[in-house]
């Protein structure tokens, strides 16, 4: 079981070598391809006759920073609810997202902002890269506790490529609108992770059952993640929309939707809870579904009422999913979904895509006026009817589900490579496999050696 | 004591039904009344000939987001100092504020932005709704641990209406200036909560005395709240002021005032502490009084020195309040003020109102130049003298105290309705009454059933 | 040891009197010298014919707020990794930074924005004061746990003055570029603190060895600090740069550099860790070195590749420093560096200064175009060659090291004054010397009296 000394040394080198290899590769690709864009390059910016106030930086950087908080603080701490997996939740989020930012700058740049053989970067590419990192972290949530950092880096490597392709097909080829990523981020990230988790199914996972729950303090750390995600979601959905009314309306719709998903979640959680008690799992997660569900329609003329209705629906569906569907998902479909991403990102993402279909179908020149050109440019110029736009939106959902499922399957096969050092069943959800963990207060400095070497399944 | 099964079922349904009822009502009212304003509506915005850079979004959204962090992270975690009430502090903050945002959008909209039968919403209504949520959470602080979520939702329902009326009387009828809400938010929220707490007085509260304190980690969670409140308070006070120098000056004054209240708090805390030790309660709370005290005068020409002096005074008064006045408040006045909102919001709020009277009295055309029109429009056009403005400011304080006291009294009577499921005395400050609470590390997953059913006092 | 009653009373009054004295002094100086600048003064702003959108507030306040979060949340919680020193880490950060903001407004204002006998303040002075507070907190990191609040306030008093002088010499006299402060903030703060720690060397410090480590939850609190520092570092480096492409490019470079230092840190931490395990100390600190290393060159045309390379180098050097150099620093050089500021701020700061030398040397009119005037004004007008600018940059590093070392030495002598109440060796890293500390859950409210009076070494 413990393997030969040589094999142990190999495992020890796995994460360092993979990090160095990936960093070396992206650095070389950056040197060859990546250049400042017109708004960040000293010569190009000053060549034009711009006012500094026109620089895109001032319109999007505050939103970018909010998104950045969501990716690193929000996702990281939300996943820290597990009692002995906080270091990994926050730490691997940090590692995966940092790599995803570099790698998706290249992948998305290749598809979206390649000019004269160069990828041009600025605040918009920063936002887009953070969005891709968000999708990766959603998938991470499905396999949380059951995968090692080397596996997760390979997942990120693959998922980022497929994310970029899927996003390109939807936004550029199909002309689908999806600013906040109900499809491209949430649906894609969730089903990629769920299929991947299915492939990595562990029939003996109850061996680490004592570590699968939270403790009092870990639930409070998780609430830090929840609240920052909730607060900044209006910035997430509005970060890439058109300037002016577009960003303003998207932020407003998301804000209303989130308040309604929160009320819906509290209502349903108490309704289905034992003796009417609220469940932290619901509050930490389902209350956020209102942000997911308006990821597509948020920039449209959804109306404030529409935002409330959508958010409420998402919060209730998500809570019911945690209560009733997650157990079925494991028992019948053999999908072990650690964070319940199917409830928070999967179903609300699909609902959000369908809401986008509906609201696009209802688009009229009267409702949008001259603004139709920003929201549905192909409809505005007469190239498509609203119905056709709606059909394209629906098709985009199917494309996304296909890419996510096939990609998750491929990812699962990749992560089953025997030398990747997956944690053994009894040590899932346990930091000590990958981290030096300090002892408890007043103990001696060195914690007890409770964890064994990772299982290589060789 | 345990009640009949039927009554238990009724209690179980109370919170869900109340949430659903309130959400349904606001949704209907949103459908009838709430519309995008000129800056968020696609057709209206593009109808005018605006530059996108002119959209109010870019002037106020970053400040809004800071306020949003204060309401949800700041208040939520600040109140998580109690050792076994962290879920409720953060969770009920989340629930109450989410509902308050919806409900105050309606109430404030009815008073402030009703045009042609519709309430027009955008980033300014978002800021105003968050301000109302702030007042509700201040009141929550006074009754923290002694009330259930159904009671608190009813409190929010009532308080939001009275907040809206009081704000309308002050800002619109009396022409009072109060951008950061020394009166409308802090004084109102504090005295509403204190009177409410008086009506709910529990003579046997020492039965839960062992739960009224903090533990080491809960104090650190509370400091998350404190620090985010402290950092973003300049944005809070400046969020609704006039653009340009108005926002700039308000942020600067608040920044200085907070540094001085921090130094004053450390000085006084060590001075009155046993053996010169600092008390976390003071640092967590009184250091913030500098933000409260310039809530009215922050937008005026207070001068940087004036901001320091005001902040220092507020920090010292607040610290002394925690040390000497809180015990008297309970013993003599039968007001059990869990978070000491009288010290952080009550006294500094009143001081802030009086500071506003003073600084308004000193306003001259010379000091404000053409800017007088933004800060004191009625004085600028000659409709009032500075002295008259000061008298109106003072009258605004009395109006606020009256609304808060009467409202808090009504609220207390409402919350004493016997079927509302208030926690019994020995289970105050205890999450397990309302939440599924996980066991401690290494225990079995299910926590011990320490809590009984809530007392319905029937 | 315990001292006479009179001496004990003196100690008890020390912190209060010092706070009151310092606050009184800055308040008087504010009254005499500090005035609103043109952009915050009602009369001055409205006297010109400006659009409100031109107010500097809208260009810099969002970045300022990010910096503010870094100073108070970032530094405060990063230092809360110690198991029994969280109150002091967060609390003294709060106190020192609040005082530093006031005091450095005066010192920096005296050197940088004195007009007609008055210091003019606004958002730029707020950013600069926060930067000085950052340097003070870096020095605090070197002596964390071994100094009392009165000592630390005196350190702040001295360091702020020297910071202001050094900054003035570099930026104004030498024409050195250092927007994000690789030299003025990181190198200065680190070596000031390290020399100071050398002077305060405690040969018996192993007496408090049991308190020098972290526990599981304290490491998670520290990660809150790390992640917020990491997220907002692009705002830190770009906050004071020229508007337009300058801020945009600096933020972008910092963002890339940080991703690379994160990958480098994970790689090296696993490589040098026992059995390939990651070490939280490295992740919490070295991953941030990418922000430090582009503090000078970030606003230059570093290229995205250059940012990755620099960040990677800094992350690896910093991790290796924690592993191999920190023990040498204590054993051979008698420098006890609690937070390892030499690894996070010292070496990466020096590297950042040298990177600035290199990139300045490579500056050409071709690469910067008309933008050369913003980045290297003296080169643009022909007053200096790029080589000469590079030499000035290098000289700036030596000046900084000199000021920091001499200043740290003086500071150390100051802090050894016998009446300042330094904690005795066995009670270093222990909150109870200075704070009322609550008991553990389920204990009685009052914690056990483990700590004795601070040692006055008299």
GROMACS .gro file of C-alpha atoms in nm, chain A residues 134-431:
model
  298
  134UNK     CA    1  -1.573   3.060  -1.148
  135UNK     CA    2  -1.683   2.771  -1.369
  136UNK     CA    3  -1.379   2.569  -1.264
  137UNK     CA    4  -1.457   2.628  -0.898
  138UNK     CA    5  -1.817   2.517  -0.947
  139UNK     CA    6  -1.687   2.188  -1.080
  140UNK     CA    7  -1.441   2.173  -0.791
  141UNK     CA    8  -1.742   2.192  -0.560
  142UNK     CA    9  -1.882   1.868  -0.702
  143UNK     CA   10  -1.563   1.673  -0.633
  144UNK     CA   11  -1.453   1.860  -0.320
  145UNK     CA   12  -1.270   1.639  -0.074
  146UNK     CA   13  -1.227   1.346  -0.311
  147UNK     CA   14  -0.951   1.473  -0.538
  148UNK     CA   15  -0.594   1.588  -0.495
  149UNK     CA   16  -0.437   1.909  -0.621
  150UNK     CA   17  -0.261   1.747  -0.916
  151UNK     CA   18  -0.590   1.598  -1.034
  152UNK     CA   19  -0.760   1.933  -0.991
  153UNK     CA   20  -0.497   2.118  -1.191
  154UNK     CA   21  -0.547   1.875  -1.479
  155UNK     CA   22  -0.922   1.924  -1.449
  156UNK     CA   23  -0.865   2.298  -1.473
  157UNK     CA   24  -0.642   2.254  -1.776
  158UNK     CA   25  -0.910   2.063  -1.963
  159UNK     CA   26  -1.215   2.249  -1.840
  160UNK     CA   27  -1.075   2.590  -1.929
  161UNK     CA   28  -1.029   2.482  -2.291
  162UNK     CA   29  -1.381   2.346  -2.316
  163UNK     CA   30  -1.521   2.649  -2.139
  164UNK     CA   31  -1.354   2.871  -2.395
  165UNK     CA   32  -1.485   2.671  -2.688
  166UNK     CA   33  -1.838   2.651  -2.552
  167UNK     CA   34  -1.840   3.023  -2.477
  168UNK     CA   35  -1.714   3.096  -2.828
  169UNK     CA   36  -1.984   2.879  -2.986
  170UNK     CA   37  -2.259   3.043  -2.785
  171UNK     CA   38  -2.159   3.407  -2.784
  172UNK     CA   39  -1.982   3.439  -3.117
  173UNK     CA   40  -2.126   3.170  -3.344
  174UNK     CA   41  -2.483   3.146  -3.217
  175UNK     CA   42  -2.523   3.507  -3.106
  176UNK     CA   43  -2.663   3.395  -2.772
  177UNK     CA   44  -2.684   3.645  -2.486
  178UNK     CA   45  -2.551   3.520  -2.153
  179UNK     CA   46  -2.378   3.804  -1.972
  180UNK     CA   47  -2.385   3.656  -1.623
  181UNK     CA   48  -2.331   3.303  -1.748
  182UNK     CA   49  -2.641   3.105  -1.648
  183UNK     CA   50  -2.533   2.875  -1.930
  184UNK     CA   51  -2.165   2.932  -1.994
  185UNK     CA   52  -2.062   2.943  -1.630
  186UNK     CA   53  -2.321   2.782  -1.404
  187UNK     CA   54  -2.477   2.513  -1.621
  188UNK     CA   55  -2.143   2.432  -1.781
  189UNK     CA   56  -1.948   2.423  -1.456
  190UNK     CA   57  -2.211   2.223  -1.271
  191UNK     CA   58  -2.270   1.948  -1.525
  192UNK     CA   59  -1.900   1.921  -1.608
  193UNK     CA   60  -1.834   1.863  -1.239
  194UNK     CA   61  -2.129   1.630  -1.188
  195UNK     CA   62  -2.040   1.401  -1.477
  196UNK     CA   63  -1.679   1.406  -1.364
  197UNK     CA   64  -1.789   1.313  -1.012
  198UNK     CA   65  -1.995   1.028  -1.160
  199UNK     CA   66  -1.690   0.886  -1.333
  200UNK     CA   67  -1.494   0.911  -1.008
  201UNK     CA   68  -1.777   0.743  -0.812
  202UNK     CA   69  -1.654   0.594  -0.482
  203UNK     CA   70  -1.881   0.320  -0.351
  204UNK     CA   71  -1.698   0.314  -0.016
  205UNK     CA   72  -1.719   0.684   0.056
  206UNK     CA   73  -1.906   0.632   0.381
  207UNK     CA   74  -1.565   0.540   0.523
  208UNK     CA   75  -1.501   0.912   0.561
  209UNK     CA   76  -1.854   0.992   0.666
  210UNK     CA   77  -1.740   1.136   1.000
  211UNK     CA   78  -1.559   1.409   0.807
  212UNK     CA   79  -1.835   1.498   0.562
  213UNK     CA   80  -2.019   1.734   0.793
  214UNK     CA   81  -1.953   2.078   0.927
  215UNK     CA   82  -1.880   2.204   1.276
  216UNK     CA   83  -2.005   2.524   1.431
  217UNK     CA   84  -1.711   2.741   1.334
  218UNK     CA   85  -1.668   2.596   0.986
  219UNK     CA   86  -2.029   2.690   0.911
  220UNK     CA   87  -1.950   3.049   1.009
  221UNK     CA   88  -1.644   3.052   0.783
  222UNK     CA   89  -1.868   2.924   0.504
  223UNK     CA   90  -2.110   3.209   0.568
  224UNK     CA   91  -1.829   3.455   0.493
  225UNK     CA   92  -1.820   3.300   0.147
  226UNK     CA   93  -2.197   3.301   0.108
  227UNK     CA   94  -2.243   3.661   0.209
  228UNK     CA   95  -1.968   3.796  -0.014
  229UNK     CA   96  -2.105   3.598  -0.307
  230UNK     CA   97  -2.454   3.731  -0.235
  231UNK     CA   98  -2.344   4.092  -0.199
  232UNK     CA   99  -2.134   4.107  -0.511
  233UNK     CA  100  -2.349   3.897  -0.746
  234UNK     CA  101  -2.503   4.212  -0.898
  235UNK     CA  102  -2.151   4.308  -1.003
  236UNK     CA  103  -2.086   3.961  -1.141
  237UNK     CA  104  -2.385   3.962  -1.374
  238UNK     CA  105  -2.334   4.323  -1.481
  239UNK     CA  106  -1.954   4.322  -1.519
  240UNK     CA  107  -1.951   4.235  -1.891
  241UNK     CA  108  -2.277   4.394  -2.009
  242UNK     CA  109  -2.299   4.705  -2.224
  243UNK     CA  110  -2.223   5.031  -2.050
  244UNK     CA  111  -2.487   5.267  -1.916
  245UNK     CA  112  -2.836   5.130  -1.870
  246UNK     CA  113  -2.711   4.776  -1.940
  247UNK     CA  114  -2.488   4.749  -1.636
  248UNK     CA  115  -2.730   4.947  -1.424
  249UNK     CA  116  -3.034   4.733  -1.506
  250UNK     CA  117  -2.847   4.404  -1.470
  251UNK     CA  118  -2.721   4.497  -1.126
  252UNK     CA  119  -3.069   4.604  -1.018
  253UNK     CA  120  -3.237   4.287  -1.143
  254UNK     CA  121  -2.981   4.067  -0.973
  255UNK     CA  122  -3.020   4.257  -0.647
  256UNK     CA  123  -3.395   4.198  -0.643
  257UNK     CA  124  -3.368   3.837  -0.750
  258UNK     CA  125  -3.130   3.761  -0.465
  259UNK     CA  126  -3.358   3.911  -0.202
  260UNK     CA  127  -3.638   3.685  -0.323
  261UNK     CA  128  -3.427   3.370  -0.335
  262UNK     CA  129  -3.326   3.446   0.024
  263UNK     CA  130  -3.685   3.470   0.143
  264UNK     CA  131  -3.777   3.159  -0.055
  265UNK     CA  132  -3.486   2.967   0.093
  266UNK     CA  133  -3.569   3.057   0.453
  267UNK     CA  134  -3.933   2.967   0.395
  268UNK     CA  135  -3.861   2.629   0.241
  269UNK     CA  136  -3.575   2.541   0.473
  270UNK     CA  137  -3.793   2.588   0.780
  271UNK     CA  138  -4.082   2.410   0.610
  272UNK     CA  139  -3.887   2.092   0.533
  273UNK     CA  140  -3.658   2.104   0.838
  274UNK     CA  141  -3.697   1.882   1.138
  275UNK     CA  142  -3.919   2.059   1.393
  276UNK     CA  143  -3.918   2.366   1.169
  277UNK     CA  144  -3.549   2.430   1.215
  278UNK     CA  145  -3.342   2.606   0.952
  279UNK     CA  146  -3.056   2.420   0.785
  280UNK     CA  147  -2.727   2.605   0.730
  281UNK     CA  148  -2.663   2.409   0.409
  282UNK     CA  149  -2.972   2.566   0.255
  283UNK     CA  150  -2.898   2.916   0.374
  284UNK     CA  151  -2.535   2.899   0.262
  285UNK     CA  152  -2.624   2.783  -0.085
  286UNK     CA  153  -2.984   2.808  -0.201
  287UNK     CA  154  -3.010   3.173  -0.102
  288UNK     CA  155  -2.761   3.241  -0.381
  289UNK     CA  156  -2.969   3.077  -0.652
  290UNK     CA  157  -3.129   3.411  -0.729
  291UNK     CA  158  -2.799   3.530  -0.872
  292UNK     CA  159  -2.764   3.225  -1.094
  293UNK     CA  160  -3.116   3.235  -1.232
  294UNK     CA  161  -3.086   3.587  -1.375
  295UNK     CA  162  -2.744   3.525  -1.526
  296UNK     CA  163  -2.892   3.530  -1.874
  297UNK     CA  164  -3.203   3.745  -1.842
  298UNK     CA  165  -3.060   4.001  -1.600
  299UNK     CA  166  -2.951   4.236  -1.874
  300UNK     CA  167  -3.287   4.209  -2.050
  301UNK     CA  168  -3.605   4.400  -1.968
  302UNK     CA  169  -3.697   4.142  -1.708
  303UNK     CA  170  -3.883   4.399  -1.492
  304UNK     CA  171  -3.831   4.419  -1.115
  305UNK     CA  172  -4.130   4.190  -1.060
  306UNK     CA  173  -3.982   3.936  -1.299
  307UNK     CA  174  -3.658   3.943  -1.103
  308UNK     CA  175  -3.841   3.875  -0.777
  309UNK     CA  176  -4.041   3.591  -0.925
  310UNK     CA  177  -3.738   3.428  -1.083
  311UNK     CA  178  -3.531   3.458  -0.767
  312UNK     CA  179  -3.805   3.316  -0.550
  313UNK     CA  180  -3.850   3.020  -0.782
  314UNK     CA  181  -3.477   2.951  -0.787
  315UNK     CA  182  -3.444   2.968  -0.409
  316UNK     CA  183  -3.728   2.724  -0.352
  317UNK     CA  184  -3.619   2.480  -0.622
  318UNK     CA  185  -3.265   2.487  -0.491
  319UNK     CA  186  -3.369   2.423  -0.130
  320UNK     CA  187  -3.593   2.136  -0.232
  321UNK     CA  188  -3.305   1.999  -0.436
  322UNK     CA  189  -3.079   1.991  -0.132
  323UNK     CA  190  -3.344   1.823   0.077
  324UNK     CA  191  -3.484   1.568  -0.164
  325UNK     CA  192  -3.280   1.538  -0.481
  326UNK     CA  193  -2.919   1.521  -0.356
  327UNK     CA  194  -2.979   1.186  -0.181
  328UNK     CA  195  -3.140   1.049  -0.497
  329UNK     CA  196  -2.854   1.177  -0.708
  330UNK     CA  197  -2.612   0.970  -0.502
  331UNK     CA  198  -2.828   0.663  -0.450
  332UNK     CA  199  -2.970   0.627  -0.800
  333UNK     CA  200  -2.731   0.813  -1.026
  334UNK     CA  201  -2.410   0.747  -0.831
  335UNK     CA  202  -2.318   1.114  -0.839
  336UNK     CA  203  -2.156   1.228  -0.514
  337UNK     CA  204  -2.202   1.603  -0.521
  338UNK     CA  205  -2.012   1.735  -0.218
  339UNK     CA  206  -2.132   2.095  -0.228
  340UNK     CA  207  -2.463   2.030  -0.399
  341UNK     CA  208  -2.363   2.222  -0.710
  342UNK     CA  209  -2.655   2.060  -0.890
  343UNK     CA  210  -2.888   2.251  -0.661
  344UNK     CA  211  -2.707   2.582  -0.662
  345UNK     CA  212  -2.567   2.599  -1.015
  346UNK     CA  213  -2.718   2.313  -1.216
  347UNK     CA  214  -3.093   2.352  -1.183
  348UNK     CA  215  -3.090   2.731  -1.133
  349UNK     CA  216  -2.855   2.760  -1.430
  350UNK     CA  217  -3.092   2.566  -1.654
  351UNK     CA  218  -3.385   2.766  -1.518
  352UNK     CA  219  -3.190   3.082  -1.592
  353UNK     CA  220  -3.127   2.971  -1.948
  354UNK     CA  221  -3.498   2.900  -1.995
  355UNK     CA  222  -3.585   3.236  -1.842
  356UNK     CA  223  -3.355   3.390  -2.099
  357UNK     CA  224  -3.543   3.206  -2.374
  358UNK     CA  225  -3.871   3.342  -2.244
  359UNK     CA  226  -3.761   3.700  -2.197
  360UNK     CA  227  -3.583   3.707  -2.534
  361UNK     CA  228  -3.903   3.579  -2.696
  362UNK     CA  229  -4.091   3.872  -2.544
  363UNK     CA  230  -3.845   4.137  -2.666
  364UNK     CA  231  -4.005   4.415  -2.866
  365UNK     CA  232  -3.879   4.735  -3.021
  366UNK     CA  233  -4.128   4.913  -2.803
  367UNK     CA  234  -3.992   4.779  -2.476
  368UNK     CA  235  -3.625   4.833  -2.558
  369UNK     CA  236  -3.641   5.136  -2.784
  370UNK     CA  237  -3.299   5.231  -2.917
  371UNK     CA  238  -3.155   5.011  -2.647
  372UNK     CA  239  -3.250   4.699  -2.841
  373UNK     CA  240  -2.927   4.738  -3.030
  374UNK     CA  241  -2.725   4.680  -2.713
  375UNK     CA  242  -2.920   4.385  -2.581
  376UNK     CA  243  -3.022   4.200  -2.896
  377UNK     CA  244  -2.818   4.349  -3.180
  378UNK     CA  245  -2.920   4.084  -3.434
  379UNK     CA  246  -3.287   4.148  -3.360
  380UNK     CA  247  -3.235   4.523  -3.375
  381UNK     CA  248  -3.086   4.512  -3.724
  382UNK     CA  249  -3.360   4.280  -3.844
  383UNK     CA  250  -3.135   3.979  -3.894
  384UNK     CA  251  -3.343   3.777  -3.647
  385UNK     CA  252  -3.687   3.786  -3.496
  386UNK     CA  253  -3.730   3.770  -3.121
  387UNK     CA  254  -3.859   3.416  -3.162
  388UNK     CA  255  -3.550   3.319  -3.354
  389UNK     CA  256  -3.332   3.473  -3.084
  390UNK     CA  257  -3.523   3.270  -2.828
  391UNK     CA  258  -3.465   2.951  -3.025
  392UNK     CA  259  -3.095   3.029  -3.048
  393UNK     CA  260  -3.089   3.080  -2.671
  394UNK     CA  261  -3.250   2.741  -2.622
  395UNK     CA  262  -3.006   2.579  -2.860
  396UNK     CA  263  -2.724   2.737  -2.664
  397UNK     CA  264  -2.844   2.553  -2.355
  398UNK     CA  265  -2.826   2.219  -2.534
  399UNK     CA  266  -2.482   2.296  -2.669
  400UNK     CA  267  -2.368   2.381  -2.319
  401UNK     CA  268  -2.512   2.063  -2.168
  402UNK     CA  269  -2.341   1.860  -2.439
  403UNK     CA  270  -2.002   2.022  -2.396
  404UNK     CA  271  -2.027   1.995  -2.020
  405UNK     CA  272  -2.127   1.629  -2.018
  406UNK     CA  273  -1.874   1.511  -2.272
  407UNK     CA  274  -1.608   1.726  -2.113
  408UNK     CA  275  -1.685   1.603  -1.764
  409UNK     CA  276  -1.666   1.245  -1.890
  410UNK     CA  277  -1.328   1.305  -2.049
  411UNK     CA  278  -1.214   1.485  -1.738
  412UNK     CA  279  -1.317   1.193  -1.521
  413UNK     CA  280  -1.118   0.949  -1.732
  414UNK     CA  281  -0.817   1.181  -1.717
  415UNK     CA  282  -0.839   1.211  -1.340
  416UNK     CA  283  -0.852   0.834  -1.298
  417UNK     CA  284  -0.498   0.804  -1.427
  418UNK     CA  285  -0.344   0.585  -1.159
  419UNK     CA  286  -0.038   0.792  -1.077
  420UNK     CA  287  -0.232   1.107  -0.983
  421UNK     CA  288  -0.251   1.041  -0.611
  422UNK     CA  289  -0.620   1.048  -0.532
  423UNK     CA  290  -0.693   1.037  -0.155
  424UNK     CA  291  -0.802   0.696  -0.021
  425UNK     CA  292  -1.167   0.664   0.083
  426UNK     CA  293  -1.112   0.694   0.460
  427UNK     CA  294  -0.913   1.011   0.413
  428UNK     CA  295  -1.143   1.204   0.188
  429UNK     CA  296  -1.243   1.544   0.328
  430UNK     CA  297  -0.921   1.552   0.532
  431UNK     CA  298  -0.661   1.826   0.501
   0.00000   0.00000   0.00000
